[in-house]
Every structure is written in structure tokens, then in C-alpha cells.
Amino acid sequence: MHMQLLNDDRVIIYDRTDFGPSNLTLANGKCFKKDCTAHSAIYNSISNTFRPLTVLTNNWCSSGATLPNGTLVQSGGYRDGERVVRTFQPSCKTCDWVEIPKQLLQSRWYATNHALPDGRMIIVGGTKAFNYEFYPKTPSSKLFTMPFLKDTTDPKAENNLYPFVFLHVDGNLFIFANNRAILFDYTKNEVVRTYPTIPGGDPRSYPSTGSAVLLPIKNIEMGSDKIEAEVLICGGAPAGSYLKALNSHKFLPALNTCARMRYTDPNPTWTIETMPMARVMSDMVVLPNGDVLIINGAGKGSAGWELGREPVLTPMIYHPNEAPGSRFELQNPATIPRMYHSCAILLRDGRVLVGGSNPHAYYNFTNVLFPTELSLETFSPPYLDSSKTRLRPVITTKNIGGKIKYKKNFTIKFSVKGLIKPDSIKVTMLRPPFNTHSFSMSQRMLVLTKKGPIMPIGLGQYKVKIVTPRSTNIAPPGFYMIFVVHQNIPSKGIWVQLT
């Protein structure tokens, strides 16, 4: 149900705690409330190994983000977990979850977290929670009301849960819920700007559950008033889909459109694009080359238990820089349906880890349309095809790992076996997000600015000088993966801590 890539290449995976016993036994014979099975695990993407973790309070439909030091902070859930904060420290072979009760001022179920420029995270909304708060807490911490969340609530279907939240390059937040969006100043608790309603008026957030990404941010050495920012929202379910599926078992076709808006324009408007197929509950993953993978989901119905039909097995790649009408590229179909409660996240080697799918109230493996799915698999984008090996960069710099500062030049050395096209070289920087319910929280990619030409330094060896982001508004402090991209083919990433 939830995934986060940590800065040691391990992946935190967890489910709710009250589904009943899982298929993974707790370590050292532990048992809690007569349950001796694990509801969380940590998966090592390098060694392909895993170990069980212990989570006690119910983290069902919770949210999360990472702090500047890489610690995962996971918040909220259901009943005994609704005000709990749970932390996990990376780069520790024996660490487990630390659970801190009553840390949240408001019960949070289906909320959204986002990393902030000052190192805190904001926690927005949730079921009947028309407000926001911050973590870590201080003695003066308090709740802040957000009327926008109440205004976008359907009293029966609640289509404002898991709102899409993105940090804008000026430090404000772009927030989308139901079918509307605002630019919000969380420091003053006021709406800075209201955007047009999405064309057609259909909801896109949970349980209508489309997905959204902030497209790669370029020209990051400029002032925030000169940087363009675009949001892309794809799929979802038409108005009324959730209630018709829930009450009448009528499963409406999902939406087959994406809406794209450059919301920094003086008069921004949504541009509608038609996908090759309709999707609800899909995941959108920003790839190292700036393309967007659209994977998982269903062709009919809605998010919710037993409410999805017609699994969509064919992933698509969206090429944001291509001309309209030629941006979608179909991929080879999968064999495992991944619908409600599935996840997808980018790994440092450029693959996408995909796992889960459980549309049932409990674990159910037999005599159902879509059994509970316990497997993990990876999707390999076309840039990993063996025919592209000679064009694939390999980062050779030895001393770039560790901490890097803002507004600094640094040099990356890399090699390419074949002939290079210098004009096609770019360097990207990606923050690994927290993924749940078809939305990747704090997902963010920057195209770093090159300072000067690509310089050869030996046979097949090159270097490129790059400038880091100019402010924490453009890139909140924390761990990022840096990639060298040649002819749209990325290297393996390297970890850096922007501080």
C-alpha cells in the first residue's frame, strides 16, 4: 500500500495492520496482539533481499515524506494510528520503526505530505480534516484551517482526499483537489491564486483517483519569476463513478484524458490530451530522462474495495517535450493486474519497482476476480535496452557523493563507450517520493544548468560543469539522485545530499 526509496537503495514497504496475518513472519518470534506476522518490510534493491519490520499502530491509508537527513517520517492512519508519527532511519542494518503517539494535532486519514524549503514537512487534509499542520513539532505548533479543502469536498464521495500538492519555485504550494487548483501561501495561510477548473469538471483525486506529476523544472539558476512550472494530471473517474460502483455495482469507464497546465503563465489554461486508453488508479513516475511513466490501474470503476474493473496491463510513457499528439508511447503489457493498493517507484538504476494490489477488505487469494498480490517486479524503460549500452553514460566521479551546497558549481566526470552528441547531454536531479494511492508525494525533478561545454578528458571520458539549485524553494534540502543523460539514455544515479 505504501513505498519509499531510501538513500541507501533500500525500499520501505508497508501495509495496514488490521488485514489479518500476513505471509511474512516477524523476526525473533515476536508477536503483537496475537499476530506474529509483519505488516512492513525493508527491501534491498541492490541485493534483492528483504527483512520484516515491526509496525504496531494502524497506518492504513497514511502519508509520508523524508526529512533533510533522509529519515522517513510517516504520519496518520486509522483508529489507533490516526495521530501517530512513525519514523525510520536509513543506513542502519538493524533499525526498525519508531512510533510516536499523539504527534499529530488532527486525525489524518488519506492526507498528503510534502517536504518544505525550511526542512519541515507539511501535512495537508485527510478525511474530514479541512486543515494542515507541520512536522517536526514545536511547543507552539497549531492547526491551520484551509477552506479550499472543504469547498472541494463532495459530502458523499469526498473527492478531495490525497490532494495533489507540489512545492512551487517561489515557495508557495500548488494544491489540486477534486477538479480545482490553487496556489497557496502556507506561511500566511492565504490563497495567492485560483486556477481554472479542470475542463469537463470531472474529479481527479481520491476516490476518483487520477495521478499527477510536476514536470521537470528547468532554468533553475534564474529567479523564481522566470522559471516555468507545469503540472500534468492524468486519468481518474467521471463524477458519480464511486457511488455508482459502491451502491449499484455499475462500473463507469475511466477518464482517458490528461490535463496539462503551465501554471506560471499570466493567464494559465488547461490543455487536454487524449491517452491511448482510459485509466483510474494508475501511478505516474518521473523517469531520469524527464519522461513520465504511467503504469498500473483499471479501465472502469473507482478506487475503493472491489470497485475497479478491467485491469490496464499496458504501461505508457509520456514524452513531455514531443509535439502534442505524439507524446504517448505504449510499452509491452504486464501479466499481473495492479489496481487498488499498488505502488510504483523509481530505483537508482533506472528501473521502476512495482508491487502490491489488494482491492479487498482483507487478504484474499482465491475465488475472487483480482486476488491479493504479494509480488514485486520491475519495469525496465526502453532506455535500458541492451541495444543502447554503447550510448549509456557511466558516472565516474569519485568525490561527488555526500553533501553539496546551493548555488555552487561542481564537475561530474562520466564515460560513454560510443560516440557522444554533446548537445544531447543533460544532468538531472530527482528527489525520491513517497508513493501511495496513485500519488507520489514530494516527487520532483530538476534539469541542472550546464556551465560551459562538455569537455573530453580521455578516450571515451568526459566532464561537465553543473550549477546546483539556487534556493531551497526550487529544491527542498534532502537526498537526491543525480543522473547524466545522453540522447535520452540515463546513467545509473548517484546519491547526493543537498544541504
mmCIF file of N, CA, C and O in Angstrom, residues 211-265:
data_model
loop_
_atom_site.group_PDB
_atom_site.id
_atom_site.type_symbol
_atom_site.label_atom_id
_atom_site.label_comp_id
_atom_site.label_asym_id
_atom_site.label_seq_id
_atom_site.Cartn_x
_atom_site.Cartn_y
_atom_site.Cartn_z
ATOM 1 N N SER A 211 -3.808 10.581 -11.328
ATOM 2 C CA SER A 211 -2.470 10.763 -10.775
ATOM 3 C C SER A 211 -1.899 12.056 -11.327
ATOM 4 O O SER A 211 -2.394 12.582 -12.334
ATOM 5 N N ALA A 212 -0.866 12.571 -10.663
ATOM 6 C CA ALA A 212 -0.327 13.874 -11.052
ATOM 7 C C ALA A 212 1.172 13.929 -10.829
ATOM 8 O O ALA A 212 1.696 13.295 -9.907
ATOM 9 N N VAL A 213 1.847 14.700 -11.687
ATOM 10 C CA VAL A 213 3.276 14.966 -11.509
ATOM 11 C C VAL A 213 3.549 16.428 -11.818
ATOM 12 O O VAL A 213 2.834 17.072 -12.585
ATOM 13 N N LEU A 214 4.600 16.933 -11.200
ATOM 14 C CA LEU A 214 5.204 18.190 -11.604
ATOM 15 C C LEU A 214 6.240 17.846 -12.665
ATOM 16 O O LEU A 214 7.125 17.023 -12.429
ATOM 17 N N LEU A 215 6.109 18.417 -13.845
ATOM 18 C CA LEU A 215 7.057 18.111 -14.917
ATOM 19 C C LEU A 215 8.434 18.693 -14.576
ATOM 20 O O LEU A 215 8.549 19.596 -13.746
ATOM 21 N N PRO A 216 9.501 18.161 -15.205
ATOM 22 C CA PRO A 216 10.862 18.597 -14.857
ATOM 23 C C PRO A 216 11.022 20.113 -14.905
ATOM 24 O O PRO A 216 10.563 20.776 -15.832
ATOM 25 N N ILE A 217 11.707 20.635 -13.882
ATOM 26 C CA ILE A 217 11.914 22.075 -13.748
ATOM 27 C C ILE A 217 13.265 22.427 -14.366
ATOM 28 O O ILE A 217 14.294 21.847 -14.018
ATOM 29 N N LYS A 218 13.267 23.416 -15.264
ATOM 30 C CA LYS A 218 14.472 23.817 -15.984
ATOM 31 C C LYS A 218 14.846 25.254 -15.608
ATOM 32 O O LYS A 218 14.106 25.949 -14.920
ATOM 33 N N ASN A 219 16.006 25.685 -16.103
ATOM 34 C CA ASN A 219 16.471 27.064 -15.902
ATOM 35 C C ASN A 219 16.487 27.440 -14.421
ATOM 36 O O ASN A 219 16.071 28.526 -14.025
ATOM 37 N N ILE A 220 17.015 26.523 -13.605
ATOM 38 C CA ILE A 220 16.913 26.709 -12.162
ATOM 39 C C ILE A 220 17.894 27.747 -11.622
ATOM 40 O O ILE A 220 17.831 28.086 -10.435
ATOM 41 N N GLU A 221 18.774 28.277 -12.457
ATOM 42 C CA GLU A 221 19.676 29.328 -11.979
ATOM 43 C C GLU A 221 19.008 30.698 -12.051
ATOM 44 O O GLU A 221 19.545 31.686 -11.537
ATOM 45 N N MET A 222 17.831 30.777 -12.685
ATOM 46 C CA MET A 222 17.132 32.044 -12.807
ATOM 47 C C MET A 222 16.316 32.335 -11.553
ATOM 48 O O MET A 222 16.131 31.481 -10.695
ATOM 49 N N GLY A 223 15.803 33.541 -11.465
ATOM 50 C CA GLY A 223 14.900 33.881 -10.381
ATOM 51 C C GLY A 223 13.585 33.142 -10.514
ATOM 52 O O GLY A 223 13.202 32.717 -11.614
ATOM 53 N N SER A 224 12.870 33.011 -9.405
ATOM 54 C CA SER A 224 11.646 32.214 -9.429
ATOM 55 C C SER A 224 10.589 32.785 -10.366
ATOM 56 O O SER A 224 9.736 32.063 -10.872
ATOM 57 N N ASP A 225 10.646 34.103 -10.634
ATOM 58 C CA ASP A 225 9.662 34.704 -11.525
ATOM 59 C C ASP A 225 9.927 34.370 -12.989
ATOM 60 O O ASP A 225 9.094 34.667 -13.850
ATOM 61 N N LYS A 226 11.071 33.764 -13.282
ATOM 62 C CA LYS A 226 11.406 33.428 -14.664
ATOM 63 C C LYS A 226 11.381 31.926 -14.928
ATOM 64 O O LYS A 226 11.578 31.497 -16.064
ATOM 65 N N ILE A 227 11.170 31.116 -13.908
ATOM 66 C CA ILE A 227 11.152 29.664 -14.079
ATOM 67 C C ILE A 227 9.730 29.220 -14.384
ATOM 68 O O ILE A 227 8.780 29.616 -13.698
ATOM 69 N N GLU A 228 9.589 28.417 -15.405
ATOM 70 C CA GLU A 228 8.276 27.877 -15.752
ATOM 71 C C GLU A 228 8.024 26.588 -14.984
ATOM 72 O O GLU A 228 8.934 25.786 -14.791
ATOM 73 N N ALA A 229 6.795 26.405 -14.542
ATOM 74 C CA ALA A 229 6.400 25.184 -13.835
ATOM 75 C C ALA A 229 5.117 24.656 -14.454
ATOM 76 O O ALA A 229 4.162 25.414 -14.682
ATOM 77 N N GLU A 230 5.112 23.355 -14.743
ATOM 78 C CA GLU A 230 3.955 22.711 -15.366
ATOM 79 C C GLU A 230 3.529 21.497 -14.565
ATOM 80 O O GLU A 230 4.361 20.716 -14.094
ATOM 81 N N VAL A 231 2.224 21.330 -14.449
ATOM 82 C CA VAL A 231 1.667 20.162 -13.792
ATOM 83 C C VAL A 231 0.925 19.323 -14.830
ATOM 84 O O VAL A 231 0.347 19.857 -15.782
ATOM 85 N N LEU A 232 0.987 18.002 -14.655
ATOM 86 C CA LEU A 232 0.309 17.061 -15.544
ATOM 87 C C LEU A 232 -0.544 16.134 -14.688
ATOM 88 O O LEU A 232 -0.030 15.486 -13.766
ATOM 89 N N ILE A 233 -1.835 16.078 -14.984
ATOM 90 C CA ILE A 233 -2.776 15.222 -14.250
ATOM 91 C C ILE A 233 -3.435 14.285 -15.252
ATOM 92 O O ILE A 233 -4.020 14.748 -16.242
ATOM 93 N N CYS A 234 -3.350 12.994 -15.013
ATOM 94 C CA CYS A 234 -3.838 12.007 -15.982
ATOM 95 C C CYS A 234 -4.822 11.034 -15.352
ATOM 96 O O CYS A 234 -4.637 10.588 -14.213
ATOM 97 N N GLY A 235 -5.839 10.689 -16.144
ATOM 98 C CA GLY A 235 -6.781 9.662 -15.746
ATOM 99 C C GLY A 235 -7.689 10.093 -14.618
ATOM 100 O O GLY A 235 -7.815 11.264 -14.275
ATOM 101 N N GLY A 236 -8.343 9.101 -14.029
ATOM 102 C CA GLY A 236 -9.311 9.341 -12.987
ATOM 103 C C GLY A 236 -10.645 8.710 -13.357
ATOM 104 O O GLY A 236 -10.741 7.903 -14.290
ATOM 105 N N ALA A 237 -11.668 9.071 -12.612
ATOM 106 C CA ALA A 237 -13.003 8.507 -12.838
ATOM 107 C C ALA A 237 -14.016 9.634 -12.945
ATOM 108 O O ALA A 237 -13.944 10.622 -12.200
ATOM 109 N N PRO A 238 -14.998 9.512 -13.847
ATOM 110 C CA PRO A 238 -16.004 10.568 -14.006
ATOM 111 C C PRO A 238 -16.790 10.796 -12.721
ATOM 112 O O PRO A 238 -16.864 9.926 -11.846
ATOM 113 N N ALA A 239 -17.380 11.964 -12.614
ATOM 114 C CA ALA A 239 -18.222 12.274 -11.459
ATOM 115 C C ALA A 239 -19.293 11.207 -11.297
ATOM 116 O O ALA A 239 -19.920 10.780 -12.275
ATOM 117 N N GLY A 240 -19.497 10.765 -10.091
ATOM 118 C CA GLY A 240 -20.505 9.752 -9.803
ATOM 119 C C GLY A 240 -20.008 8.326 -9.863
ATOM 120 O O GLY A 240 -20.730 7.400 -9.467
ATOM 121 N N SER A 241 -18.779 8.110 -10.341
ATOM 122 C CA SER A 241 -18.276 6.744 -10.517
ATOM 123 C C SER A 241 -18.207 5.976 -9.203
ATOM 124 O O SER A 241 -18.596 4.801 -9.124
ATOM 125 N N TYR A 242 -17.699 6.631 -8.166
ATOM 126 C CA TYR A 242 -17.521 5.946 -6.882
ATOM 127 C C TYR A 242 -18.864 5.483 -6.317
ATOM 128 O O TYR A 242 -19.023 4.311 -5.926
ATOM 129 N N LEU A 243 -19.854 6.357 -6.295
ATOM 130 C CA LEU A 243 -21.138 5.997 -5.707
ATOM 131 C C LEU A 243 -21.878 4.967 -6.550
ATOM 132 O O LEU A 243 -22.537 4.067 -6.010
ATOM 133 N N LYS A 244 -21.768 5.054 -7.862
ATOM 134 C CA LYS A 244 -22.433 4.054 -8.710
ATOM 135 C C LYS A 244 -21.797 2.682 -8.545
ATOM 136 O O LYS A 244 -22.486 1.663 -8.518
ATOM 137 N N ALA A 245 -20.481 2.655 -8.427
ATOM 138 C CA ALA A 245 -19.813 1.369 -8.219
ATOM 139 C C ALA A 245 -20.137 0.813 -6.838
ATOM 140 O O ALA A 245 -20.383 -0.384 -6.670
ATOM 141 N N LEU A 246 -20.151 1.693 -5.842
ATOM 142 C CA LEU A 246 -20.366 1.258 -4.470
ATOM 143 C C LEU A 246 -21.806 0.806 -4.233
ATOM 144 O O LEU A 246 -22.046 -0.247 -3.625
ATOM 145 N N ASN A 247 -22.774 1.571 -4.732
ATOM 146 C CA ASN A 247 -24.175 1.322 -4.395
ATOM 147 C C ASN A 247 -24.914 0.469 -5.416
ATOM 148 O O ASN A 247 -25.859 -0.239 -5.051
ATOM 149 N N SER A 248 -24.495 0.541 -6.689
ATOM 150 C CA SER A 248 -25.249 -0.143 -7.741
ATOM 151 C C SER A 248 -24.424 -1.156 -8.514
ATOM 152 O O SER A 248 -24.955 -1.818 -9.413
ATOM 153 N N HIS A 249 -23.133 -1.263 -8.185
ATOM 154 C CA HIS A 249 -22.229 -2.161 -8.920
ATOM 155 C C HIS A 249 -22.228 -1.861 -10.424
ATOM 156 O O HIS A 249 -22.133 -2.761 -11.251
ATOM 157 N N LYS A 250 -22.335 -0.575 -10.731
ATOM 158 C CA LYS A 250 -22.199 -0.113 -12.104
ATOM 159 C C LYS A 250 -20.839 0.556 -12.228
ATOM 160 O O LYS A 250 -20.551 1.515 -11.511
ATOM 161 N N PHE A 251 -20.034 0.044 -13.158
ATOM 162 C CA PHE A 251 -18.639 0.486 -13.255
ATOM 163 C C PHE A 251 -18.460 1.323 -14.512
ATOM 164 O O PHE A 251 -18.412 0.803 -15.626
ATOM 165 N N LEU A 252 -18.403 2.635 -14.307
ATOM 166 C CA LEU A 252 -18.294 3.552 -15.440
ATOM 167 C C LEU A 252 -16.889 3.508 -16.032
ATOM 168 O O LEU A 252 -15.906 3.285 -15.318
ATOM 169 N N PRO A 253 -16.764 3.732 -17.352
ATOM 170 C CA PRO A 253 -15.425 3.820 -17.952
ATOM 171 C C PRO A 253 -14.616 4.943 -17.315
ATOM 172 O O PRO A 253 -15.147 6.027 -17.032
ATOM 173 N N ALA A 254 -13.339 4.679 -17.087
ATOM 174 C CA ALA A 254 -12.449 5.688 -16.520
ATOM 175 C C ALA A 254 -12.204 6.809 -17.530
ATOM 176 O O ALA A 254 -12.551 6.697 -18.724
ATOM 177 N N LEU A 255 -11.603 7.882 -17.075
ATOM 178 C CA LEU A 255 -11.257 9.004 -17.951
ATOM 179 C C LEU A 255 -10.048 8.642 -18.806
ATOM 180 O O LEU A 255 -9.117 7.984 -18.345
ATOM 181 N N ASN A 256 -10.046 9.082 -20.047
ATOM 182 C CA ASN A 256 -8.930 8.790 -20.963
ATOM 183 C C ASN A 256 -8.151 10.049 -21.318
ATOM 184 O O ASN A 256 -7.500 10.114 -22.364
ATOM 185 N N THR A 257 -8.192 11.033 -20.436
ATOM 186 C CA THR A 257 -7.544 12.309 -20.740
ATOM 187 C C THR A 257 -6.479 12.660 -19.710
ATOM 188 O O THR A 257 -6.517 12.228 -18.561
ATOM 189 N N CYS A 258 -5.529 13.468 -20.169
ATOM 190 C CA CYS A 258 -4.570 14.141 -19.296
ATOM 191 C C CYS A 258 -4.813 15.645 -19.421
ATOM 192 O O CYS A 258 -5.118 16.144 -20.512
ATOM 193 N N ALA A 259 -4.651 16.339 -18.330
ATOM 194 C CA ALA A 259 -4.748 17.797 -18.329
ATOM 195 C C ALA A 259 -3.394 18.368 -17.925
ATOM 196 O O ALA A 259 -2.822 17.964 -16.917
ATOM 197 N N ARG A 260 -2.895 19.283 -18.716
ATOM 198 C CA ARG A 260 -1.564 19.861 -18.502
ATOM 199 C C ARG A 260 -1.694 21.372 -18.428
ATOM 200 O O ARG A 260 -2.396 21.990 -19.249
ATOM 201 N N MET A 261 -1.018 21.974 -17.479
ATOM 202 C CA MET A 261 -1.095 23.425 -17.334
ATOM 203 C C MET A 261 0.243 23.992 -16.878
ATOM 204 O O MET A 261 0.835 23.504 -15.916
ATOM 205 N N ARG A 262 0.710 25.001 -17.583
ATOM 206 C CA ARG A 262 1.870 25.783 -17.139
ATOM 207 C C ARG A 262 1.313 26.872 -16.223
ATOM 208 O O ARG A 262 0.890 27.932 -16.674
ATOM 209 N N TYR A 263 1.325 26.581 -14.946
ATOM 210 C CA TYR A 263 0.581 27.434 -14.027
ATOM 211 C C TYR A 263 1.332 28.698 -13.647
ATOM 212 O O TYR A 263 0.805 29.541 -12.895
ATOM 213 N N THR A 264 2.535 28.889 -14.196
ATOM 214 C CA THR A 264 3.260 30.144 -14.009
ATOM 215 C C THR A 264 2.911 31.185 -15.065
ATOM 216 O O THR A 264 3.371 32.324 -14.979
ATOM 217 N N ASP A 265 2.127 30.798 -16.080
ATOM 218 C CA ASP A 265 1.724 31.751 -17.112
ATOM 219 C C ASP A 265 0.847 32.852 -16.515
ATOM 220 O O ASP A 265 0.158 32.635 -15.508
#
